[in-house]
Short mmCIF file of C-alpha atoms in Angstrom, two decimals:
data_model
loop_
_atom_site.label_atom_id
_atom_site.label_comp_id
_atom_site.label_asym_id
_atom_site.label_seq_id
_atom_site.Cartn_x
_atom_site.Cartn_y
_atom_site.Cartn_z
CA MET A 1 49.10 31.28 110.38
CA ASN A 2 46.16 31.40 112.79
CA ASN A 3 44.21 28.14 112.45
CA GLY A 4 40.93 29.46 113.85
CA ARG A 5 41.29 28.42 117.52
CA ASN A 6 40.19 31.26 119.81
CA LEU A 7 39.86 33.38 116.68
CA TRP A 8 36.87 35.36 117.84
CA ASP A 9 38.37 36.08 121.24
CA SER A 10 41.53 37.41 119.58
CA LEU A 11 39.53 40.06 117.71
CA LYS A 12 38.42 41.79 120.93
CA LEU A 13 35.50 43.49 119.20
CA PRO A 14 32.37 44.81 120.89
CA ARG A 15 29.34 42.68 120.23
CA ALA A 16 27.31 44.18 117.40
CA ARG A 17 23.56 44.52 117.41
CA ARG A 18 21.03 45.08 114.66
CA SER A 19 20.31 48.78 114.07
CA GLY A 20 16.54 48.93 114.41
CA SER A 21 14.87 47.14 111.50
CA ARG A 22 17.87 47.27 109.15
CA PRO A 23 18.81 43.84 107.74
CA HIS A 24 22.36 42.59 108.28
CA MET A 25 24.76 41.75 105.44
CA ILE A 26 28.11 40.04 105.98
CA TYR A 27 30.57 41.04 103.29
CA LEU A 28 33.48 38.57 103.03
CA ALA A 29 36.01 40.82 101.30
CA ILE A 30 39.66 39.86 101.76
CA GLY A 31 41.37 42.97 100.39
CA PHE A 32 39.02 45.55 101.94
CA PRO A 33 40.54 48.99 102.69
CA PRO A 34 43.10 49.95 103.83
CA ALA A 35 44.70 47.18 101.73
CA ALA A 36 46.57 48.87 98.88
CA LYS A 37 45.05 46.62 96.23
CA SER A 38 42.98 47.44 93.18
CA CYS A 39 40.17 45.16 94.38
CA ALA A 40 39.73 47.43 97.42
CA TYR A 41 38.02 50.08 95.27
CA ARG A 42 35.23 47.71 94.24
CA MET A 43 34.94 46.37 97.78
CA ARG A 44 34.63 49.82 99.31
CA GLU A 45 31.89 50.87 96.89
CA THR A 46 30.01 47.58 97.34
CA ALA A 47 29.94 47.99 101.12
CA ASN A 48 28.97 51.65 100.83
CA GLN A 49 26.12 50.93 98.41
CA PHE A 50 24.66 48.19 100.62
CA ALA A 51 24.83 50.56 103.58
CA ALA A 52 23.09 53.25 101.51
CA ALA A 53 20.43 50.71 100.50
CA GLY A 54 19.45 50.16 104.13
CA TRP A 55 21.71 47.32 105.27
CA ASP A 56 23.86 46.96 108.35
CA VAL A 57 27.16 45.86 106.79
CA THR A 58 29.91 43.82 108.45
CA ALA A 59 32.95 43.70 106.16
CA VAL A 60 35.33 40.82 106.90
CA THR A 61 38.96 41.08 105.85
CA ILE A 62 42.37 40.33 107.39
CA ILE A 63 44.68 42.35 109.62
CA ASP A 64 46.69 45.30 108.34
CA GLU A 65 49.95 43.50 109.06
CA ALA A 66 49.07 41.00 106.33
CA TRP A 67 48.82 43.76 103.71
CA GLU A 68 52.05 45.35 104.91
CA ARG A 69 53.72 42.09 103.90
CA GLU A 70 52.29 42.31 100.39
CA TYR A 71 51.59 45.63 98.61
CA GLY A 72 51.17 47.82 101.68
CA LEU A 73 48.41 50.04 103.06
CA ASP A 74 46.49 53.04 101.78
CA HIS A 75 44.63 54.70 104.65
CA THR A 76 43.05 57.25 102.29
CA LEU A 77 41.01 54.34 100.94
CA ALA A 78 39.71 53.48 104.39
CA ALA A 79 38.72 57.11 104.93
CA GLY A 80 36.11 56.70 102.18
CA VAL A 81 34.33 53.75 103.82
CA ASP A 82 30.80 54.58 105.00
CA SER A 83 30.84 55.11 108.76
CA ARG A 84 27.96 52.63 109.12
CA VAL A 85 30.15 49.78 107.82
CA ARG A 86 31.65 47.65 110.59
CA VAL A 87 35.03 46.15 109.64
CA VAL A 88 36.26 42.89 111.17
CA LYS A 89 39.96 42.10 110.59
CA LEU A 90 40.86 38.46 111.08
CA PRO A 91 44.38 37.63 112.36
CA LEU A 92 45.41 35.81 109.19
CA VAL A 93 48.64 36.34 107.26
CA ARG A 94 50.49 34.64 104.43
CA ASP A 95 53.37 32.70 105.93
CA ASP A 96 55.12 32.55 102.56
CA LEU A 97 55.49 36.36 102.58
CA GLU A 98 57.31 36.46 105.93
CA THR A 99 60.67 38.23 105.54
CA ASP A 100 62.00 37.95 109.11
CA ILE A 101 64.51 35.11 108.83
CA ARG A 102 64.39 34.64 112.61
CA ALA A 103 60.90 33.19 112.08
CA PHE A 104 62.05 30.70 109.42
CA SER A 105 62.08 26.98 110.05
CA GLU A 106 65.24 25.06 109.22
CA THR A 107 63.63 23.69 106.06
CA ARG A 108 62.61 27.13 104.91
CA ALA A 109 66.00 28.62 105.59
CA LEU A 110 67.98 25.88 103.84
CA ALA A 111 65.52 24.70 101.15
CA HIS A 112 63.03 27.43 100.36
CA LYS A 113 61.50 25.66 97.36
CA ASP A 114 60.89 22.54 99.42
CA TYR A 115 59.26 24.67 102.12
CA LEU A 116 56.90 26.28 99.59
CA ALA A 117 56.01 22.92 98.06
CA GLN A 118 55.18 21.47 101.48
CA LEU A 119 53.16 24.54 102.48
CA ARG A 120 51.07 24.45 99.32
CA LYS A 121 50.53 20.73 99.59
CA ARG A 122 49.17 21.22 103.13
CA ASN A 123 46.91 24.03 101.95
CA LEU A 124 45.50 21.93 99.11
CA LYS A 125 44.49 19.23 101.59
CA VAL A 126 42.26 21.79 103.32
CA PHE A 127 40.80 23.52 100.24
CA PRO A 128 41.82 23.39 96.55
CA GLU A 129 43.75 26.64 96.56
CA PRO A 130 47.53 26.31 97.09
CA VAL A 131 48.24 29.69 98.66
CA PHE A 132 45.11 30.36 100.74
CA GLY A 133 43.50 26.95 101.27
CA GLY A 134 44.81 26.72 104.84
CA TRP A 135 42.67 29.69 105.86
CA ARG A 136 39.48 27.64 105.54
CA PRO A 137 38.96 26.70 109.23
CA ALA A 138 39.52 30.26 110.45
CA LEU A 139 37.22 31.81 107.85
CA GLU A 140 34.46 29.29 108.50
CA LYS A 141 34.62 29.82 112.24
CA ALA A 142 34.67 33.60 111.88
CA LEU A 143 31.54 33.75 109.71
CA VAL A 144 29.61 31.44 111.99
CA GLN A 145 30.62 33.49 115.02
CA ILE A 146 29.65 36.77 113.36
CA HIS A 147 26.27 35.30 112.42
CA ARG A 148 25.65 34.03 115.95
CA ASP A 149 26.55 37.42 117.34
CA LYS A 150 24.32 39.26 114.87
CA PRO A 151 22.18 37.08 112.58
CA ALA A 152 22.87 37.72 108.91
CA ASP A 153 20.15 38.09 106.29
CA LEU A 154 22.68 37.96 103.44
CA LEU A 155 26.28 37.05 102.73
CA VAL A 156 28.15 38.59 99.81
CA THR A 157 31.47 36.87 99.16
CA THR A 158 34.03 38.29 96.74
CA CYS A 159 36.81 36.19 95.23
CA ALA A 160 39.78 35.86 95.18
CA PRO A 161 40.86 34.16 97.39
CA TYR A 162 38.52 31.33 96.46
CA VAL A 163 38.79 29.77 99.91
CA ASN A 164 36.15 32.38 100.78
CA LEU A 165 33.72 29.99 99.11
CA ALA A 166 34.31 27.37 101.79
CA ALA A 167 33.24 29.80 104.50
CA THR A 168 30.28 30.87 102.37
CA TRP A 169 29.18 27.24 102.08
CA LYS A 170 29.63 26.70 105.82
CA LEU A 171 27.22 29.52 106.64
CA TRP A 172 24.76 28.20 104.07
CA GLU A 173 24.97 24.64 105.42
CA THR A 174 24.62 25.62 109.07
CA HIS A 175 22.23 28.57 108.89
CA GLN A 176 20.85 28.76 105.33
CA VAL A 177 22.04 32.36 104.91
CA PRO A 178 21.38 33.39 101.27
CA TYR A 179 24.49 34.50 99.43
CA VAL A 180 25.85 36.27 96.38
CA VAL A 181 29.13 35.18 94.76
CA ASP A 182 31.08 38.12 93.34
CA PHE A 183 33.54 36.14 91.23
CA ARG A 184 35.04 39.22 89.60
CA ASP A 185 37.51 37.42 87.29
CA GLY A 186 35.91 34.00 87.61
CA TRP A 187 37.40 30.77 88.93
CA SER A 188 37.11 28.02 86.32
CA VAL A 189 38.03 30.42 83.51
CA ASP A 190 41.73 31.14 83.03
CA VAL A 191 41.64 34.85 82.19
CA ILE A 192 45.36 34.94 81.37
CA ASN A 193 45.55 31.97 79.00
CA ASN A 194 41.98 32.16 77.64
CA GLY A 195 40.73 28.72 78.59
CA GLU A 196 39.50 26.37 81.27
CA ALA A 197 41.33 26.59 84.60
CA PHE A 198 40.01 23.22 85.79
CA PRO A 199 37.40 20.66 84.64
CA LYS A 200 33.96 20.27 86.21
CA GLU A 201 34.91 16.86 87.57
CA SER A 202 37.86 18.17 89.60
CA VAL A 203 37.69 19.00 93.29
CA SER A 204 37.60 22.71 92.42
CA GLY A 205 34.89 22.05 89.85
CA GLN A 206 32.74 20.26 92.42
CA TRP A 207 33.12 23.17 94.83
CA GLU A 208 32.23 25.65 92.10
CA ILE A 209 29.06 23.96 90.90
CA LYS A 210 27.57 23.46 94.36
CA LEU A 211 28.36 27.05 95.37
CA LEU A 212 26.87 28.52 92.21
CA THR A 213 23.81 26.26 92.26
CA ASN A 214 22.73 27.63 95.63
CA ALA A 215 23.74 31.28 95.11
CA ILE A 216 20.98 33.84 94.58
CA ALA A 217 23.18 35.82 92.16
CA ILE A 218 26.62 35.54 90.55
CA TRP A 219 28.56 38.67 89.58
CA ASN A 220 31.41 38.98 87.09
CA VAL A 221 33.36 41.98 85.85
CA ASN A 222 32.71 41.67 82.12
CA GLU A 223 30.52 40.03 79.52
CA PRO A 224 33.07 37.47 78.23
CA ILE A 225 33.46 35.95 81.72
CA SER A 226 29.73 36.01 82.33
CA ARG A 227 29.17 34.34 78.95
CA TRP A 228 31.75 31.68 79.89
CA TYR A 229 29.72 30.81 82.98
CA ARG A 230 26.38 30.90 81.16
CA GLU A 231 27.73 28.39 78.63
CA ARG A 232 29.46 26.25 81.28
CA TYR A 233 26.34 26.11 83.48
CA PRO A 234 23.35 26.90 81.23
CA GLU A 235 20.93 25.89 83.97
CA LEU A 236 22.32 28.75 86.07
CA ALA A 237 22.47 31.37 83.32
CA HIS A 238 19.60 33.36 84.86
CA LYS A 239 21.78 34.10 87.91
CA MET A 240 24.73 35.56 86.01
CA ARG A 241 25.26 39.32 86.18
CA VAL A 242 27.85 41.64 84.66
CA VAL A 243 28.89 44.11 87.36
CA ARG A 244 31.85 46.01 85.95
CA ASN A 245 34.56 47.51 88.12
CA GLY A 246 34.06 51.08 86.90
CA TYR A 247 35.87 54.19 88.06
CA ASP A 248 35.64 56.52 91.05
CA ALA A 249 34.59 60.04 90.12
CA SER A 250 36.63 61.40 93.04
CA SER A 251 39.82 60.29 91.24
CA ILE A 252 39.09 62.24 88.05
CA PRO A 253 39.91 65.95 87.48
CA ALA A 254 36.91 68.18 86.87
CA GLN A 255 38.20 69.07 83.41
CA ALA A 256 40.59 67.57 80.90
CA ARG A 257 43.16 70.31 80.46
CA PRO A 258 44.82 71.11 77.13
CA VAL A 259 48.57 70.56 76.70
CA ALA A 260 50.68 73.56 77.65
CA PRO A 261 52.70 74.62 74.58
CA ASP A 262 55.82 75.44 76.58
CA ARG A 263 56.53 72.05 78.13
CA PRO A 264 57.25 68.48 76.97
CA LEU A 265 54.50 65.85 76.95
CA THR A 266 54.11 63.56 79.93
CA PHE A 267 52.75 60.03 79.52
CA GLY A 268 51.76 58.01 82.56
CA TYR A 269 51.06 54.52 83.82
CA LEU A 270 49.32 53.87 87.15
CA GLY A 271 48.97 50.39 88.60
CA ALA A 272 50.79 47.45 90.13
CA LEU A 273 53.68 46.30 87.96
CA ASN A 274 52.96 42.58 88.23
CA LEU A 275 53.00 42.24 84.45
CA PRO A 276 55.02 39.76 82.42
CA VAL A 277 58.53 41.14 82.01
CA PRO A 278 58.42 40.81 78.18
CA LEU A 279 55.33 43.03 78.09
CA LEU A 280 57.06 45.83 79.99
CA ASP A 281 60.17 45.40 77.87
CA ALA A 282 58.15 45.74 74.65
CA VAL A 283 56.51 48.93 75.92
CA LEU A 284 59.82 50.49 76.88
CA GLN A 285 61.32 49.57 73.51
CA GLY A 286 58.35 51.13 71.73
CA TRP A 287 58.65 54.25 73.86
CA ARG A 288 62.38 54.54 73.13
CA THR A 289 61.79 54.28 69.37
CA ALA A 290 58.91 56.75 69.33
CA ARG A 291 60.83 59.25 71.42
CA ALA A 292 63.82 59.04 69.07
CA GLU A 293 61.80 59.34 65.86
CA ASP A 294 59.01 61.81 66.66
CA PRO A 295 59.94 65.47 67.33
CA ALA A 296 56.79 65.82 69.42
CA LEU A 297 58.22 63.25 71.84
CA LYS A 298 61.84 64.41 71.83
CA ASP A 299 61.88 65.51 75.48
CA ALA A 300 58.74 63.65 76.61
CA ARG A 301 58.56 61.88 79.96
CA PHE A 302 56.99 58.53 80.79
CA GLU A 303 56.03 58.44 84.46
CA VAL A 304 55.46 55.00 85.97
CA ARG A 305 53.58 54.95 89.28
CA GLY A 306 52.55 51.99 91.40
CA HIS A 307 53.90 49.02 93.30
CA ILE A 308 56.81 47.30 91.58
CA GLY A 309 56.56 43.79 92.95
CA ALA A 310 55.13 42.54 96.23
CA ALA A 311 56.47 41.33 99.56
CA TRP A 312 60.21 40.47 99.56
CA ALA A 313 60.51 41.35 95.86
CA ARG A 314 59.04 44.85 96.23
CA GLY A 315 61.14 47.30 94.25
CA ASP A 316 63.92 44.77 93.63
CA ASN A 317 63.06 42.65 90.62
CA ALA A 318 63.37 42.41 86.84
CA HIS A 319 60.74 45.12 86.33
CA ALA A 320 62.72 47.55 88.46
CA GLU A 321 65.89 46.78 86.52
CA LEU A 322 64.19 47.46 83.17
CA LEU A 323 62.78 50.76 84.40
CA LYS A 324 66.12 51.82 85.84
CA ALA A 325 67.80 51.15 82.51
CA ALA A 326 65.16 53.25 80.74
CA ALA A 327 65.87 56.39 82.77
CA ALA A 328 67.92 57.80 79.88
CA ASP A 329 64.78 57.60 77.74
CA GLY A 330 62.81 59.89 80.01
CA VAL A 331 61.24 57.09 82.06
CA VAL A 332 60.61 58.24 85.64
CA VAL A 333 59.60 55.87 88.45
CA GLY A 334 57.68 57.50 91.28
CA GLY A 335 56.35 54.71 93.49
CA SER A 336 52.80 54.07 94.67
CA VAL A 337 50.13 56.78 94.92
CA PRO A 338 47.51 57.04 97.69
CA LYS A 339 44.01 56.91 96.26
CA ALA A 340 43.27 60.45 97.44
CA GLU A 341 46.17 61.80 95.34
CA VAL A 342 45.32 60.05 92.05
CA ILE A 343 43.32 63.05 90.88
CA ASP A 344 46.45 65.25 91.01
CA LEU A 345 48.40 62.67 89.02
CA TYR A 346 45.93 62.66 86.14
CA ALA A 347 45.77 66.44 86.20
CA ARG A 348 49.41 66.72 85.15
CA TRP A 349 49.52 63.90 82.57
CA ASP A 350 48.90 64.36 78.85
CA ALA A 351 48.31 60.71 77.89
CA VAL A 352 48.03 57.36 79.65
CA VAL A 353 49.44 53.90 78.90
CA LEU A 354 47.28 50.84 79.55
CA MET A 355 49.63 47.93 80.23
CA VAL A 356 47.67 44.79 81.04
CA THR A 357 48.07 41.06 80.58
CA GLY A 358 45.48 38.50 79.50
CA GLY A 359 43.15 38.45 76.54
CA ARG A 360 39.47 38.20 75.71
CA TYR A 361 38.42 37.46 79.32
CA MET A 362 40.42 40.30 80.86
CA THR A 363 39.32 43.94 81.04
CA SER A 364 41.34 45.63 83.81
CA GLY A 365 39.55 48.09 86.06
CA LYS A 366 42.07 50.78 85.12
CA VAL A 367 40.60 51.13 81.62
CA TYR A 368 37.46 52.85 82.95
CA GLU A 369 39.46 55.34 85.00
CA TYR A 370 41.72 56.10 82.05
CA MET A 371 38.71 56.77 79.82
CA ALA A 372 37.13 59.07 82.39
CA THR A 373 40.18 61.34 82.32
CA GLY A 374 39.56 62.31 78.69
CA LEU A 375 43.26 61.71 77.95
CA PRO A 376 44.64 59.80 74.95
CA VAL A 377 45.01 56.09 75.75
CA VAL A 378 47.86 53.90 74.47
CA SER A 379 46.93 50.20 74.61
CA ALA A 380 49.77 47.82 75.47
CA HIS A 381 48.03 44.45 75.49
CA GLU A 382 46.95 41.69 73.15
CA ALA A 383 44.70 42.88 70.35
CA ASP A 384 42.07 40.25 71.27
CA HIS A 385 41.37 41.72 74.70
CA ASP A 386 38.18 42.86 76.42
CA ALA A 387 39.77 46.25 77.09
CA SER A 388 39.67 46.71 73.30
CA THR A 389 35.90 46.17 73.39
CA VAL A 390 35.46 48.80 76.08
CA LEU A 391 37.76 51.29 74.32
CA SER A 392 36.37 50.70 70.81
CA THR A 393 34.15 53.81 70.93
CA TYR A 394 36.61 56.01 72.83
CA PRO A 395 37.67 58.80 70.43
CA LEU A 396 41.20 59.29 71.83
CA TRP A 397 42.26 55.64 71.73
CA THR A 398 45.29 54.68 69.64
CA GLY A 399 43.96 51.18 68.95
CA ALA A 400 45.11 47.71 69.98
CA VAL A 401 48.27 46.79 68.09
CA GLY A 402 49.50 43.86 70.15
CA LEU A 403 52.92 43.82 71.78
CA ASP A 404 55.28 44.38 68.88
CA PRO A 405 57.65 47.24 69.89
CA ALA A 406 57.47 48.86 66.44
CA GLU A 407 53.67 48.88 66.52
CA LEU A 408 53.71 50.27 70.06
CA ALA A 409 56.02 53.05 68.89
CA GLY A 410 53.35 54.01 66.36
CA ALA A 411 50.73 54.02 69.11
CA PHE A 412 52.85 56.39 71.22
CA ARG A 413 53.18 58.72 68.22
CA ARG A 414 49.41 58.71 67.61
CA ALA A 415 48.81 59.49 71.28
CA ALA A 416 51.18 62.45 71.04
CA THR A 417 49.21 63.75 68.06
CA PHE A 418 45.95 63.37 70.01
CA ALA A 419 47.43 65.14 73.03
CA LEU A 420 48.65 68.10 70.99
CA ASN A 421 45.64 68.50 68.70
CA ALA A 422 42.54 67.38 70.61
CA THR A 423 40.06 70.18 71.19
CA GLU A 424 38.13 70.75 74.39
CA ALA A 425 35.09 69.27 72.62
CA ASP A 426 37.11 66.16 71.71
CA ARG A 427 38.17 65.69 75.31
CA GLU A 428 34.68 66.16 76.70
CA LYS A 429 33.30 63.69 74.17
CA ALA A 430 35.88 61.19 75.37
CA ARG A 431 34.94 61.76 79.02
CA ALA A 432 31.23 61.43 78.21
CA GLU A 433 31.90 57.98 76.72
CA ALA A 434 33.18 56.83 80.11
CA LYS A 435 30.31 58.07 82.28
CA GLN A 436 28.38 54.83 81.86
CA TYR A 437 31.22 53.11 83.71
CA ALA A 438 31.09 55.15 86.92
CA ARG A 439 31.46 52.69 89.78
CA GLU A 440 28.21 53.76 91.42
CA ALA A 441 26.31 53.29 88.17
CA GLN A 442 27.61 49.71 87.96
CA LEU A 443 26.88 48.72 91.56
CA ILE A 444 23.61 50.45 92.46
CA PRO A 445 21.41 48.28 90.18
CA ALA A 446 23.14 45.08 91.33
CA VAL A 447 22.73 45.98 95.01
CA GLN A 448 19.11 46.94 94.42
CA GLU A 449 18.34 43.64 92.73
CA VAL A 450 19.91 41.60 95.52
CA THR A 451 18.04 43.65 98.12
CA GLU A 452 14.76 42.89 96.33
CA LEU A 453 15.61 39.19 96.07
CA VAL A 454 16.32 38.89 99.80
CA HIS A 455 13.36 41.02 100.87
CA GLY A 456 11.05 39.19 98.46
CA THR A 457 9.91 42.40 96.80
CA GLY A 458 10.22 41.33 93.22
CA GLY A 459 13.80 40.63 92.26
CA ARG A 460 13.99 39.50 88.63
CA THR A 461 16.45 36.63 88.31
CA GLY A 462 15.78 35.97 84.64
CA THR A 463 16.91 39.35 83.28
CA PRO A 464 19.94 41.58 83.61
CA PRO A 465 20.05 44.18 86.41
CA VAL A 466 18.25 47.42 85.67
CA SER A 467 18.75 50.99 86.76
CA PRO A 468 16.77 52.25 89.77
CA ALA A 469 14.40 54.13 87.48
CA GLY A 470 14.10 51.17 85.14
CA ALA A 471 13.40 48.82 88.03
CA ALA A 472 10.55 51.06 89.19
CA ARG A 473 9.01 50.97 85.70
CA VAL A 474 9.28 47.17 85.53
CA LEU A 475 7.63 46.73 88.93
CA ALA A 476 4.85 49.12 87.96
CA ARG A 477 4.16 47.18 84.72
CA GLU A 478 3.96 43.93 86.66
CA GLY A 479 1.63 45.36 89.27
CA ARG A 480 4.18 45.17 92.07
CA SER A 481 4.89 48.88 92.60
#
């Protein structure tokens, strides 16, 4: 792992200069394209919207080799990055994902668990994050160097990893660069187990409060997480913003097509299969039962697309074994899909399956994309889940029934009925319900507000973000147009 020494020299990048009068924003976004990660979609749109709003944007991520160790690369994602965005890739990798045994130490080769324990203990001494804490010195040095090369007017940092916050604080301490924290899923809230991840008095808690106190805005992906932070830090409630993940219109077919009467139904799942094994097992059991009992599903297919495991466990894990065993039930595994080809995938599916972990604090960005397709949606998650809130007005939703296989079988049957009987008007009504969640619609107001805050042109920190048109009306009313 590069510890930050000679970091800037190793990048070998041309020195950047301000483009005329455009302000400069550093975007600390570990996971930026071409990383094949779901967070890359939000990161790409954030950078693009700041560029469109008049900023010079420097996006900071890590080298491609690091992503090849994890989920891989999707160069079609990078193709959609605004040409005005400058991307800096730091030479940082996760040592624990190394698969070349020739690079293993004796301890790692003979006692892997001891090696991991020692590595995480070292990382925690640097920053309270066991996997990424050791990156702190390199990230801090990189941001300071970028700022010295081209002074920044704003830093937007998106988490995870949370060690990004250390570098954010370093730039604030040394150069007072204003910053936005895009927490996405939050830090002190445990979105999987629905509770506190760590107390305020802990080392992590102390980092969190000082970072949030000095931030100009704090973004989260849904209202439950934002409410958690408003209640945890009521004195900072005015800074909290809900900036949902949304969907990319380029991934959605122009029309929701009706089911062809001469072919079996095809259900689909798209996403990384990093779910709890019992969740996947329950879904496959429900599918098997529904397919056996419902004539409409007799020859139906269930196509599973996405990464099955990461790093050394990619494609060779308990999830893969379950899916292999389900082949006799019409379950087809097709691997990952480049972002540019997602539209073709949805065009041939008749219904989609939303498998997601967590509960009331979890939404999953995939829910917005699924809604935008106008296809029936089968929910495979806890009933008390924020995805249920988002889907509650979607007319082709089968409802949240929890993870009981028998209940899931009923959901599959209802989805088949929707797929076979929904009219064109039904499908268009479903698609219309999703339009509010277009990724641009979520990010444009947030970017506009931050731009106003930094430029001193009337950002309103006591109210939620508004649309561009709404912002103009507010400014006019207050005499600041």
